[in-house]
XYZ file of C-alpha atoms in Angstrom:
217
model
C -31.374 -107.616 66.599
C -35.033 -107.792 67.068
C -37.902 -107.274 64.390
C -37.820 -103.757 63.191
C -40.907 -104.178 61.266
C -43.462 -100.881 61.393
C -47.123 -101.180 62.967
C -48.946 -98.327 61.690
C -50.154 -95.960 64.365
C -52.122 -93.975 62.041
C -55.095 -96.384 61.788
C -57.808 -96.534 64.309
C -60.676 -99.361 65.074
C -63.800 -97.678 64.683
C -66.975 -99.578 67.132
C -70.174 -97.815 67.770
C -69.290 -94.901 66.650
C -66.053 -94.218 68.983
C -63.104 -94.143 67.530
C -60.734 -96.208 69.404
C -56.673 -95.705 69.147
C -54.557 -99.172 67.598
C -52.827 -100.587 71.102
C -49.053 -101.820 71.129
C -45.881 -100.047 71.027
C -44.674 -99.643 67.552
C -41.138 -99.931 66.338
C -40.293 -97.428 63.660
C -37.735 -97.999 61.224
C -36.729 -94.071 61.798
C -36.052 -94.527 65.135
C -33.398 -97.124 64.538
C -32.129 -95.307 61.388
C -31.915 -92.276 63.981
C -29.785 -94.547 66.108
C -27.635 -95.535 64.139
C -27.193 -91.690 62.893
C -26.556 -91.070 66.062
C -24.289 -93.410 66.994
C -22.108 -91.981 63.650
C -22.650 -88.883 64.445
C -20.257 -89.699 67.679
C -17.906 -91.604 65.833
C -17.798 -88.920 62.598
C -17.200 -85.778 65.783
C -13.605 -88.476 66.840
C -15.545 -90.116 69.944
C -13.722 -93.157 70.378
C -15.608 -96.612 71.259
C -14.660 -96.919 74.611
C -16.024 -93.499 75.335
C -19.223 -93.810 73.404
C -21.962 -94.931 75.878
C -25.694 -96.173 74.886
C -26.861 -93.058 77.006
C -25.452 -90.816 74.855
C -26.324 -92.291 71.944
C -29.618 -92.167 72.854
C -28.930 -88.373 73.765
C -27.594 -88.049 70.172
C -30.639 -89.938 68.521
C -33.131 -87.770 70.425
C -34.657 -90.986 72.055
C -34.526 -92.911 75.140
C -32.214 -95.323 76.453
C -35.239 -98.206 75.902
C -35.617 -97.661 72.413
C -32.161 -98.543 71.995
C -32.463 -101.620 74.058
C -35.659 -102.844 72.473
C -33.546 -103.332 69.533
C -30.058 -104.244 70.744
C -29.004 -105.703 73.862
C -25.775 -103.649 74.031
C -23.081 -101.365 72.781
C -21.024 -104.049 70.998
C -24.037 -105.754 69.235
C -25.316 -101.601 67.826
C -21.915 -100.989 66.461
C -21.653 -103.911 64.409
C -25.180 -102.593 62.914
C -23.158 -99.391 62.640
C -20.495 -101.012 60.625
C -22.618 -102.818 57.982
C -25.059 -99.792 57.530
C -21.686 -98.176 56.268
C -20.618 -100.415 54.055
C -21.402 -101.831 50.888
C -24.093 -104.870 51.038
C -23.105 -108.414 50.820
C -23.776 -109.415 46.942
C -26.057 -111.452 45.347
C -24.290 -114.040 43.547
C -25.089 -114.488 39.992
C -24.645 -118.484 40.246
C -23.684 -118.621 36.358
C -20.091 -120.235 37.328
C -17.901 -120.195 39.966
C -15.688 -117.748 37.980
C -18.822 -114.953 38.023
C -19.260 -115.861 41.329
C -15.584 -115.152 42.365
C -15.591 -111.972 40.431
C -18.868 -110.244 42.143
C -17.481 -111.706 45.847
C -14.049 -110.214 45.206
C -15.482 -107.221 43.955
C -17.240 -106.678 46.535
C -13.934 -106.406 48.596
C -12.631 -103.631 46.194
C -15.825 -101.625 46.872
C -15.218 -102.281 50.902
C -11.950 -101.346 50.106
C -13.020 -97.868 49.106
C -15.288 -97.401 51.390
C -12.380 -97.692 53.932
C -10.641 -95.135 51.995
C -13.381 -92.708 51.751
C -14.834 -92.986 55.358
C -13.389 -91.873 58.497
C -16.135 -93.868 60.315
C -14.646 -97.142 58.781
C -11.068 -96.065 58.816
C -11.533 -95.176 62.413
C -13.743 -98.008 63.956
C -11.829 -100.583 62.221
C -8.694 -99.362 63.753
C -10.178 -99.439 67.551
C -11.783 -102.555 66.988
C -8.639 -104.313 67.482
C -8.854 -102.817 71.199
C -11.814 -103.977 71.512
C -11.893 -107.672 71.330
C -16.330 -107.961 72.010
C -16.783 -105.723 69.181
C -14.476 -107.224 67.048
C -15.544 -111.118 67.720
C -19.111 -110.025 67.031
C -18.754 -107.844 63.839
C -16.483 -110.760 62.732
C -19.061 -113.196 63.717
C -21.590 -111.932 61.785
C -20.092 -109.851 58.827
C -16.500 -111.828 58.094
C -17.448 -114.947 58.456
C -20.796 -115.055 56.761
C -18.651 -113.813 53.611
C -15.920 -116.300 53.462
C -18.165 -119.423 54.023
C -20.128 -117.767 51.191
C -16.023 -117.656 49.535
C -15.793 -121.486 50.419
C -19.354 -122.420 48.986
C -18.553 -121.325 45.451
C -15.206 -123.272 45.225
C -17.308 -125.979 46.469
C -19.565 -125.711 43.964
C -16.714 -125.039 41.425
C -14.520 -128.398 42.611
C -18.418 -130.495 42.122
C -19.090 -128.644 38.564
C -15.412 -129.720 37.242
C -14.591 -126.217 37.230
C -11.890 -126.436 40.601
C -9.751 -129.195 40.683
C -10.687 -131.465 43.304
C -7.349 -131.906 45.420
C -7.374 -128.808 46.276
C -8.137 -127.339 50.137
C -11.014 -124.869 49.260
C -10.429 -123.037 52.626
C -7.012 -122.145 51.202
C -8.046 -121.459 47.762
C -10.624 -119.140 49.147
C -7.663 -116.955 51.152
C -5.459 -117.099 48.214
C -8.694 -115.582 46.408
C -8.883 -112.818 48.567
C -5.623 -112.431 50.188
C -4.272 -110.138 46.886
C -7.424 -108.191 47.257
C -6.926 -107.607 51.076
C -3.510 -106.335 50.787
C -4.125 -103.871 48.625
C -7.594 -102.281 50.177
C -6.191 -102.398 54.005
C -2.128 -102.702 54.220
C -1.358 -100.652 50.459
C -4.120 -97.949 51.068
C -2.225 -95.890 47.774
C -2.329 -99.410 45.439
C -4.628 -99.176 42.558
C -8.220 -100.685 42.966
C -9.660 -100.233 39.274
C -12.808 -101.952 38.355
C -10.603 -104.664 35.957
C -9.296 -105.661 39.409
C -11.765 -108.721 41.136
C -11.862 -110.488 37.152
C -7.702 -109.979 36.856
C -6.872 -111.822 40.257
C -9.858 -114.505 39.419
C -8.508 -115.272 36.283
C -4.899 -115.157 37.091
C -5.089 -117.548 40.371
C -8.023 -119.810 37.674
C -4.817 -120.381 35.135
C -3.614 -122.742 37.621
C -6.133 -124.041 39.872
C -8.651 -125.531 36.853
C -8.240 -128.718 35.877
C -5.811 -129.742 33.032
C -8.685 -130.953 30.948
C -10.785 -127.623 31.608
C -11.134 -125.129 28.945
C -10.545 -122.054 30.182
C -13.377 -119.243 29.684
């Protein structure tokens, strides 16, 4: 996505005594939040993805097909923008120990989990991603994938600090992490996601992943 970043239009250069108007062609950060409005707008009225065109998006945003363009260069790379403005943000990592760390990543999860529960845009788009294979490589591109190397970085950190034992595969220690939250926000949509959740799976898979000589906190 290109910069977004606002120019303001208001000011003017004043020279002998004319007033003369700031050149360029700014990009407003309304415009793009009216985008991406508009774009779930479509989805929230049961417009499915493959009908959903950047014309009438732009129709639905009350700008023109350029704007849109400016900003994305298609249909698959605006939806993934879609996705993320509708979920929760990635966390901030406290970096106090791998268990805190675990904790706030898994918890975000339950609060994705939600999210899915609560929101017909997710619920919906997720489902016809998987007929959609450009929209689903790119939103998994950059929104899955950034989150579980951020997964595989704290057990890495955890195995160097003595707080992982070392023989383990971090890559599957980061699904096995996950996995139990997973199941229960997408494939057991009536399980229980209570707060007490993301620190219950953390310390339950922790019992038997620290090494033997580790207290346990």
């Amino acid at each position: 996505m290109t910069d977004t970043g606002t120019t303001d239009t208001g000011s003017a250069v004043k020279g002998a005594g004319v007033e003369q108007p700031v050149r360029g062609r700014p990009r407003s950060e309304a415009v793009e939040r009216a985008i991406i409005e508009g774009a779930m707008k479509l989805l929230e009225d049961g417009v499915s993805l493959a009908e959903i065109s950047i014309e009438r998006i732009a129709r639905t945003a009350g700008v023109g097909k350029a704007a849109i363009y400016r900003r994305w260069s298609g249909k698959e790379e605006l939806f993934v923008d879609v996705l993320r403005a509708a979920e929760p943000q990635d966390p901030e990592l406290p970096g106090t120990s791998m268990r805190d760390d675990l904790i706030v990543l898994l918890e975000t999860v339950r609060r994705r989990g939600l999210a899915n529960r609560s929101s017909a845009i997710l619920h919906n788009v997720h489902a016809q991603m998987k007929s959609s294979p450009k929209i689903w490589a790119a939103y998994h591109n950059t929104a899955i994938e950034p989150r579980r190397r951020m997964g595989v970085e704290v057990l890495r950190r955890g195995q160097a600090n003595g707080e992982l034992r070392a023989d383990l595969d971090v890559e599957l220690v980061n699904d096995m992490f996950v996995g139990p939250m997973l199941v229960r926000a997408i494939l057991r949509p009536d399980a229980d996601l209570s707060e007490e959740l993301p620190e219950r799976i953390v310390d339950t898979l922790l019992a038997g992943l620290r090494p033997v000589s580790s207290p346990i906190t």
